[in-house]
Tab-separated table of C-alpha atoms in Angstrom:
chain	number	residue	atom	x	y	z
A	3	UNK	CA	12.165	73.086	49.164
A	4	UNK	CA	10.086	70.027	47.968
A	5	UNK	CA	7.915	72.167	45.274
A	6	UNK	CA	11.574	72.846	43.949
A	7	UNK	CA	12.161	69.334	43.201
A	8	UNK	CA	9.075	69.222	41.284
A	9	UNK	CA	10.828	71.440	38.577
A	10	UNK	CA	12.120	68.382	36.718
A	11	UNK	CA	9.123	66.807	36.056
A	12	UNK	CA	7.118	69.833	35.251
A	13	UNK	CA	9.836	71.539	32.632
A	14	UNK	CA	8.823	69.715	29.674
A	15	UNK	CA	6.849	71.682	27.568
A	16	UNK	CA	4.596	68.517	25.738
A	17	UNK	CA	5.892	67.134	22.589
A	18	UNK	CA	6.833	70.249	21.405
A	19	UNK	CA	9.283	70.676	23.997
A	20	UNK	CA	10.730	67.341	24.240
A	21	UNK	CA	11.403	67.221	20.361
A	22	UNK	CA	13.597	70.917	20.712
A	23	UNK	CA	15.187	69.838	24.097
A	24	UNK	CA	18.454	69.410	22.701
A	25	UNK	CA	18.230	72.369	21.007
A	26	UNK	CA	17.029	74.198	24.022
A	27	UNK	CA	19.588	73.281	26.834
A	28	UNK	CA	21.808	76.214	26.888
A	29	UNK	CA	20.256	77.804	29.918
A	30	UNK	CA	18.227	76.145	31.837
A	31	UNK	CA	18.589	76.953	35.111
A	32	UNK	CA	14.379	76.882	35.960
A	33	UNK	CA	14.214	77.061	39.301
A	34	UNK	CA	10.646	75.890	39.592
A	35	UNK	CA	7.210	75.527	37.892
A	36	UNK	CA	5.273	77.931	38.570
A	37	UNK	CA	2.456	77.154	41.357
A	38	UNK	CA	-0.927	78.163	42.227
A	39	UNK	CA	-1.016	80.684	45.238
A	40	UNK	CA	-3.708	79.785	48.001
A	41	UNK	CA	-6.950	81.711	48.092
A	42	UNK	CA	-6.300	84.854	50.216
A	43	UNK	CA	-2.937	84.656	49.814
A	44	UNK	CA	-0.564	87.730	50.622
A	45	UNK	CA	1.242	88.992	48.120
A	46	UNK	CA	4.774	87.935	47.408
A	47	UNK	CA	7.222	89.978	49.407
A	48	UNK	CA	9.355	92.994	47.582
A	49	UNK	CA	13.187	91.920	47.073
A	50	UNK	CA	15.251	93.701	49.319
A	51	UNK	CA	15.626	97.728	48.903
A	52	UNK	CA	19.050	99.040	48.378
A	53	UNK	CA	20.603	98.694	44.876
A	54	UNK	CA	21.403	95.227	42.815
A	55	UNK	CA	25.032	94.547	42.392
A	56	UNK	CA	26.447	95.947	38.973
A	57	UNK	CA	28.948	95.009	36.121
A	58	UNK	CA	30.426	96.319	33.134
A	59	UNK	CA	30.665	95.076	29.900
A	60	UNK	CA	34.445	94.832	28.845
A	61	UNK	CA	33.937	95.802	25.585
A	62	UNK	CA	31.739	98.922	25.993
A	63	UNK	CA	31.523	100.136	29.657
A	64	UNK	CA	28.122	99.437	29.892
A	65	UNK	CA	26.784	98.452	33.026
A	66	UNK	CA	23.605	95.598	33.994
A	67	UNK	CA	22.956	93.725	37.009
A	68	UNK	CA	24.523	91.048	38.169
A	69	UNK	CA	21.345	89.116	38.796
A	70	UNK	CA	19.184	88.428	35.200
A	71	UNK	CA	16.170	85.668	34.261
A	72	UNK	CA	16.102	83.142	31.832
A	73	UNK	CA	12.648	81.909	30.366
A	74	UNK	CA	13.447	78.258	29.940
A	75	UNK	CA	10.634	76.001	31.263
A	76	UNK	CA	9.380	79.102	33.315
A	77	UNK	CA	8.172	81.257	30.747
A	78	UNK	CA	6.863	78.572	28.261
A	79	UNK	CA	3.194	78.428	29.297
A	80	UNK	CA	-0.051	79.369	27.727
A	81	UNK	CA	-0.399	82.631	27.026
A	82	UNK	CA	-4.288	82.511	28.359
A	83	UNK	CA	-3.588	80.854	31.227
A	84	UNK	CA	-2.978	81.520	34.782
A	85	UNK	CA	0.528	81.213	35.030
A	86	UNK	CA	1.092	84.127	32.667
A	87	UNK	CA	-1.035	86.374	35.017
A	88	UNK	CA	1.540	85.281	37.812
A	89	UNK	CA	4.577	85.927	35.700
A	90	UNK	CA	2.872	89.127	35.065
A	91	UNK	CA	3.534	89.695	38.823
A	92	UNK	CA	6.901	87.791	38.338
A	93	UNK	CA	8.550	90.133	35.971
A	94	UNK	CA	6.904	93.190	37.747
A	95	UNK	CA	8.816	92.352	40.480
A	96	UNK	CA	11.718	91.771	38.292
A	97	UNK	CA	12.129	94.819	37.392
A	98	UNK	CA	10.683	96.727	40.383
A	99	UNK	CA	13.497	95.356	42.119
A	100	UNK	CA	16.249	96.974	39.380
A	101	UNK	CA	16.976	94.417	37.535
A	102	UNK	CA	16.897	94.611	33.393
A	103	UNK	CA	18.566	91.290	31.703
A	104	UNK	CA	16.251	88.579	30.336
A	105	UNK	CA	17.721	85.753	28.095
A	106	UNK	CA	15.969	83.912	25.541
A	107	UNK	CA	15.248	81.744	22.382
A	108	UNK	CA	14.002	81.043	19.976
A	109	UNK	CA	14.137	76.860	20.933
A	110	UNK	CA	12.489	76.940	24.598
A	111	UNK	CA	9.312	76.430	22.286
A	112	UNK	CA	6.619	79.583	23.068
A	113	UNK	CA	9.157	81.548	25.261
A	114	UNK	CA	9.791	84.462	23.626
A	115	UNK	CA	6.253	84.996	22.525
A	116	UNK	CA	5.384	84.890	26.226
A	117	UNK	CA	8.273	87.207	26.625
A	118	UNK	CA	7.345	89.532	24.312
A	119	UNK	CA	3.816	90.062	25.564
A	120	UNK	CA	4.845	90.506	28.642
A	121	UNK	CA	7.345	92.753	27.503
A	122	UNK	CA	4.972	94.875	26.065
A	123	UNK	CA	1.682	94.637	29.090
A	124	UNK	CA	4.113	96.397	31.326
A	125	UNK	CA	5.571	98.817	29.003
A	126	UNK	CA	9.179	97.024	29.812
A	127	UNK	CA	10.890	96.578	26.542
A	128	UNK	CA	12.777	99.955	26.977
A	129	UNK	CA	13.788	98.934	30.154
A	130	UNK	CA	14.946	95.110	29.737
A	131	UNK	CA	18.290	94.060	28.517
A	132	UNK	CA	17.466	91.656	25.702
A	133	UNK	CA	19.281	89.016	24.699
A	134	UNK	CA	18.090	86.155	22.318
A	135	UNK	CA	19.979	83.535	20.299
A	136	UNK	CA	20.406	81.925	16.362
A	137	UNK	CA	20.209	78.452	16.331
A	138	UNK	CA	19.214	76.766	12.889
A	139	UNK	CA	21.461	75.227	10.809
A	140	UNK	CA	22.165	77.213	7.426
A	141	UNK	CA	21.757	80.971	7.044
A	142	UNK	CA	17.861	80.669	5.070
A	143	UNK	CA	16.717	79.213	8.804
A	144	UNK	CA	18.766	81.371	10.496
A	145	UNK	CA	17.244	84.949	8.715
A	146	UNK	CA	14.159	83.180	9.121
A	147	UNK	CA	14.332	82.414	12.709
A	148	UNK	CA	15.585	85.794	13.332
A	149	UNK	CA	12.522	87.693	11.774
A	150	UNK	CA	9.841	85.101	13.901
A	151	UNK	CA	12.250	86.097	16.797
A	152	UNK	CA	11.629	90.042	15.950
A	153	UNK	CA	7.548	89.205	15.618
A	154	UNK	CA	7.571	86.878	18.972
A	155	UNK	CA	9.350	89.324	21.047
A	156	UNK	CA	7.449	92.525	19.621
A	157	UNK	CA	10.830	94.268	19.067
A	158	UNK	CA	12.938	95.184	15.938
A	159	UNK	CA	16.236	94.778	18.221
A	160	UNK	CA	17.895	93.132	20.959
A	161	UNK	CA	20.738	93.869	23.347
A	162	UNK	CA	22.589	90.948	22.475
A	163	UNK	CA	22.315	87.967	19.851
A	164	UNK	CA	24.098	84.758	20.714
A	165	UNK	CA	24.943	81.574	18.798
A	166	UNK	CA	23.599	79.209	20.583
A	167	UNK	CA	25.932	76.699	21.515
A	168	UNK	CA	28.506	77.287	18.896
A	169	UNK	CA	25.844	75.703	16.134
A	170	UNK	CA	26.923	76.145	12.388
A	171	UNK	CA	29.225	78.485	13.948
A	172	UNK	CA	30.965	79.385	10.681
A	173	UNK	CA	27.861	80.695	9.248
A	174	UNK	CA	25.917	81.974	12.364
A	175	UNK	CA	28.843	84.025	13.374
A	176	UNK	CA	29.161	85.758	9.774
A	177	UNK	CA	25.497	86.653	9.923
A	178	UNK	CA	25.786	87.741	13.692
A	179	UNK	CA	28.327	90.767	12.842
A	180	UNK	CA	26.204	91.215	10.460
A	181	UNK	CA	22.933	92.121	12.423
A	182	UNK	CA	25.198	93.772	14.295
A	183	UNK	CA	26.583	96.065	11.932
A	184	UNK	CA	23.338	96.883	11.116
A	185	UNK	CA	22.007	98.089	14.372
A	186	UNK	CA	19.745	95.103	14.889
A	187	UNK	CA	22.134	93.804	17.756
A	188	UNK	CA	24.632	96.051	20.085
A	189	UNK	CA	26.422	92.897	21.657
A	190	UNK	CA	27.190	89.434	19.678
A	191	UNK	CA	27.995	86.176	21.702
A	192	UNK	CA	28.326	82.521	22.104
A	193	UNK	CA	26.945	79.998	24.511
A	194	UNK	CA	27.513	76.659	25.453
A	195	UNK	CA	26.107	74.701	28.392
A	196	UNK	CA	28.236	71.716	29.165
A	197	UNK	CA	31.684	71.359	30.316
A	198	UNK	CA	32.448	69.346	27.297
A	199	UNK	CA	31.472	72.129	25.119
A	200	UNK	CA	34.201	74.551	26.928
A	201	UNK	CA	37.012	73.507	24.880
A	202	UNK	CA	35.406	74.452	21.646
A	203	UNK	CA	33.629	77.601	23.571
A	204	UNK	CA	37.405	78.905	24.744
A	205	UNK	CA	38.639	78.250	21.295
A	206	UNK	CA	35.800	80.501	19.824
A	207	UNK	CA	36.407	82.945	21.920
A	208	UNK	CA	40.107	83.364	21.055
A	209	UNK	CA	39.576	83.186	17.321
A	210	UNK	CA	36.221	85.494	17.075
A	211	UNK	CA	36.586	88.027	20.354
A	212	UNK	CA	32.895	87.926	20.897
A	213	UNK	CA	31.157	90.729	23.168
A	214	UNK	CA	29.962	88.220	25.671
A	215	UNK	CA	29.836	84.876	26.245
A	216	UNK	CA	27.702	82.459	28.525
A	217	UNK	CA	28.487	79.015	30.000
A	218	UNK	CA	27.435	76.781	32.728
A	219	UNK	CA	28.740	77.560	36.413
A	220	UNK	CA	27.314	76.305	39.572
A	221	UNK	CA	29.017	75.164	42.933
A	222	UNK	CA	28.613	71.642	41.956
A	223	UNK	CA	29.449	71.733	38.245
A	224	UNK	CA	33.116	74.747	38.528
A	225	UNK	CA	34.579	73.620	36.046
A	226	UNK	CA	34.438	77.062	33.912
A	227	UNK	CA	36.284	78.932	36.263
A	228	UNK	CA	39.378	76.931	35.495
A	229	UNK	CA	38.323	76.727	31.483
A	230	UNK	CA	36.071	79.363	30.305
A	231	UNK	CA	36.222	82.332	33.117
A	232	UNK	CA	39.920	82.865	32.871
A	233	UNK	CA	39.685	83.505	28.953
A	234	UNK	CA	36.664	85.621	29.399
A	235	UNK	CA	38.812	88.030	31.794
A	236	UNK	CA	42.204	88.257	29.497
A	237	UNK	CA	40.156	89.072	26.612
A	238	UNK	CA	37.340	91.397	27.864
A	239	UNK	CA	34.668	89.126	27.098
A	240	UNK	CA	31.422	90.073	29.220
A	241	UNK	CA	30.101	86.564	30.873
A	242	UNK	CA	26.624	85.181	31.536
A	243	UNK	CA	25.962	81.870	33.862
A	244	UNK	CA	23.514	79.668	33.018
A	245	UNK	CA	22.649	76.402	35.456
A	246	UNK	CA	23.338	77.649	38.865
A	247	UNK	CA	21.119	75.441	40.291
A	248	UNK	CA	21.889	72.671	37.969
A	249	UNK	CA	18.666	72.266	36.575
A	250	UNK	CA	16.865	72.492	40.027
A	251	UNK	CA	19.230	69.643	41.399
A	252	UNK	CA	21.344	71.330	43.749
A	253	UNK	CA	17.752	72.060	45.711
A	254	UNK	CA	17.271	68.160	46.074
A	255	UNK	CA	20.833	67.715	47.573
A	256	UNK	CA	20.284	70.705	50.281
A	257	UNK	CA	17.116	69.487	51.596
A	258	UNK	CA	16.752	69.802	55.216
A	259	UNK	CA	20.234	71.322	55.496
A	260	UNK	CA	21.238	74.725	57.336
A	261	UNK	CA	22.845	77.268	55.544
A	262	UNK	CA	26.841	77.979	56.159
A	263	UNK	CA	27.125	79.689	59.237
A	264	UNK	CA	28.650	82.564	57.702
A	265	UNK	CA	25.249	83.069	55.413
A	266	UNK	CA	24.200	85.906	57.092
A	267	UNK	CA	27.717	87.419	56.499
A	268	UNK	CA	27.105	88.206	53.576
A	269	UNK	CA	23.435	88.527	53.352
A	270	UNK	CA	22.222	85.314	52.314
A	271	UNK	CA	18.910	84.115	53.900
A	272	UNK	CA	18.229	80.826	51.411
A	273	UNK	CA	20.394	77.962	49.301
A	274	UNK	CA	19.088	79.564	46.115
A	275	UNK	CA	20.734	83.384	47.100
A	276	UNK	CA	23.907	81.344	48.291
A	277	UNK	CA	23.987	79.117	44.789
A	278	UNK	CA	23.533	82.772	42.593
A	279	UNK	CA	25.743	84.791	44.599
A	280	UNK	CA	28.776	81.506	44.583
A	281	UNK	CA	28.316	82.897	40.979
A	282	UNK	CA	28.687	86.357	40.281
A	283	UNK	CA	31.289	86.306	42.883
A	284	UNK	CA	34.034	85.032	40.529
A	285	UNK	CA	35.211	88.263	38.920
A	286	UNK	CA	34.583	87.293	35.735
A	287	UNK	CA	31.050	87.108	35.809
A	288	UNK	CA	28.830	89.462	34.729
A	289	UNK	CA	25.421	88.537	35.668
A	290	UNK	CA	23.446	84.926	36.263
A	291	UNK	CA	20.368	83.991	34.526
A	292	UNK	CA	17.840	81.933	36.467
A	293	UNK	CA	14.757	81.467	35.790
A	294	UNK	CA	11.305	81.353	37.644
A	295	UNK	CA	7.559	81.518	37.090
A	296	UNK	CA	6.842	82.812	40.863
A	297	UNK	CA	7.181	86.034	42.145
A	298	UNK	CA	8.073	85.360	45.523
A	299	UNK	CA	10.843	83.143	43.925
A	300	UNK	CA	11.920	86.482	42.019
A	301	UNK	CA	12.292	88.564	44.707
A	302	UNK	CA	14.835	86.227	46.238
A	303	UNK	CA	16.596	85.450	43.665
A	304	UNK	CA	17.490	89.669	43.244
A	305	UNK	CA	18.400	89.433	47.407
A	306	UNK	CA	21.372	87.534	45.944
A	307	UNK	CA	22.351	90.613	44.141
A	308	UNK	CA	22.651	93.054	47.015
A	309	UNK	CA	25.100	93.203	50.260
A	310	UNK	CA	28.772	91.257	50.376
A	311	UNK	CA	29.629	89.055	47.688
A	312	UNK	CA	31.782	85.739	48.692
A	313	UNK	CA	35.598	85.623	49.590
A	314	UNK	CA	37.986	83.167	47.716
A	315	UNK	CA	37.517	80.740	50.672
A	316	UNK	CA	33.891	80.655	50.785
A	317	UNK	CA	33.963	79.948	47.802
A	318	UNK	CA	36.027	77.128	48.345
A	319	UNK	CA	34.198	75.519	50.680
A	320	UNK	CA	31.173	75.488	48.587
A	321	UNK	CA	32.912	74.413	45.956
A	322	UNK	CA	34.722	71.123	48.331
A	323	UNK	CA	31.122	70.516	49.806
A	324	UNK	CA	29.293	70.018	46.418
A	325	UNK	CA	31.791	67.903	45.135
């Protein structure tokens, strides 16, 4: 657990990355920076076999797995260095173990360029669930930042386009339906990433009815599920989680303590299965986006995605101990 607490201090991306942090902090729920593996190392175990948990998408039928990744921190590295040769590994296991939904943008500085080339060494992009975001500030930046998005991820579409936390909503939303309407996009959505932000986020969501939606939820920070979630379910809004480890935080606050004793229940071996699978157990949710540069790391993260999800009063509990 104490390489997990390294994450904060390792998730800047230089200057680059500090300027756009305000920019970026829709979903950043990096687990941890990616680490060198000892010489001789085995390789990182396979997730568990048996099939990932999956949802629909209200407003299609659709269906993706519960459990997704995020590139924020993770996935901004060098593209000649070492740690994209282990998130080589990282997304191979990824998607080895069934799952398909990667978020993105175009603000977590080199991200989706990483993304893309990986994307394309595996042969993945028919495979992955893409979703991206718009987030400039007048519709010039915004048909700009879309076209670098197109050439950075190697791809002429995406899954789904989000406006990323409700910026210059009245003309990123326009311009979504439009890419949309064009085939560019099959899914438009907003984000937000703060509780303060769910106010505005649930009044979006009433006056555009967007395909999805994605918002922070975490055992610590469940706030949405008295805000955001309820909304998302009486309008048949799809729903993504983003920090549901709190930025690596909740790690810091379990070291050294034993999982509930009812862990096993349900299939959970480690905090960071229980902290995903506290979130795709509220019925809301379609799938959680965390993000990690390690493939053992990956692999369980997708064990949260398999076996019993949590009752109401687990739940609970969770809920009463973080607070």
């Amino acid at each position: 657990m104490s390489s997990r607490r390294r994450f904060l201090s390792a998730a800047s991306f230089a200057a680059a990355g500090l300027a756009l942090a305000p920019l970026a902090a829709c979903s950043r729920d990096t687990a941890v920076p990616p680490l060198p593996a000892p010489a001789g190392a085995a390789p990182p175990p396979a997730a568990n076999p048996g099939t990932l948990i999956t949802r629909a998408i209200p407003s299609t039928g659709e269906t993706v797995p519960a459990i997704g990744a995020g590139t924020s921190g993770s996935y901004e590295i060098a593209l000649d260095s070492p740690d994209f040769a282990r998130l080589q590994e990282t997304i191979k296991v990824f998607f080895d173990g069934g799952a398909t939904l990667f978020d993105t943008s175009p603000n977590y500085t080199n991200a989706d360029e990483v993304l893309g080339a990986l994307l394309a060494s595996g042969g993945w992009r028919d495979r992955c669930f893409l979703a991206t975001k718009i987030a400039a500030d007048d519709r010039a930046a915004m048909e700009a930042q879309w076209r670098q998005s197109q050439r950075r991820l190697q791809t002429d579409h995406v899954e789904l386009l989000q406006v990323h936390n409700l910026r210059a909503l009245d003309i990123a939303w326009p311009y979504a339906q439009q890419l949309k309407a064009s085939g560019a996009t099959r899914y438009i959505g907003l984000t937000h990433y703060l509780e303060s932000g769910h106010a505005a986020l649930v009044s979006a969501m009433r006056a555009h009815r967007p395909d999805f939606v994605q918002v922070n939820y975490s055992v610590n920070a469940p706030q949405a599920a008295q805000t955001v979630l309820p909304v998302a379910q009486e309008l048949g809004i799809a729903v993504l989680i983003n920090r549901a480890f709190d930025d690596g935080k909740l790690f810091a606050r379990v070291k050294d303590s034993t999982l509930p004793e009812w862990a096993g229940d349900v299939g959970v071996t480690s905090w960071s299965q229980l902290f995903l699978k506290f979130a795709i157990s509220h019925p809301a949710v379609t799938a959680v986006i965390p993000a990690t540069g390690r493939p053992d790391r990956q692999a369980d993260q997708l064990r949260a995605g398999r076996g019993p999800l949590l009752s109401a009063a687990q739940q609970d509990e969770l809920v009463a101990r973080f607070a």
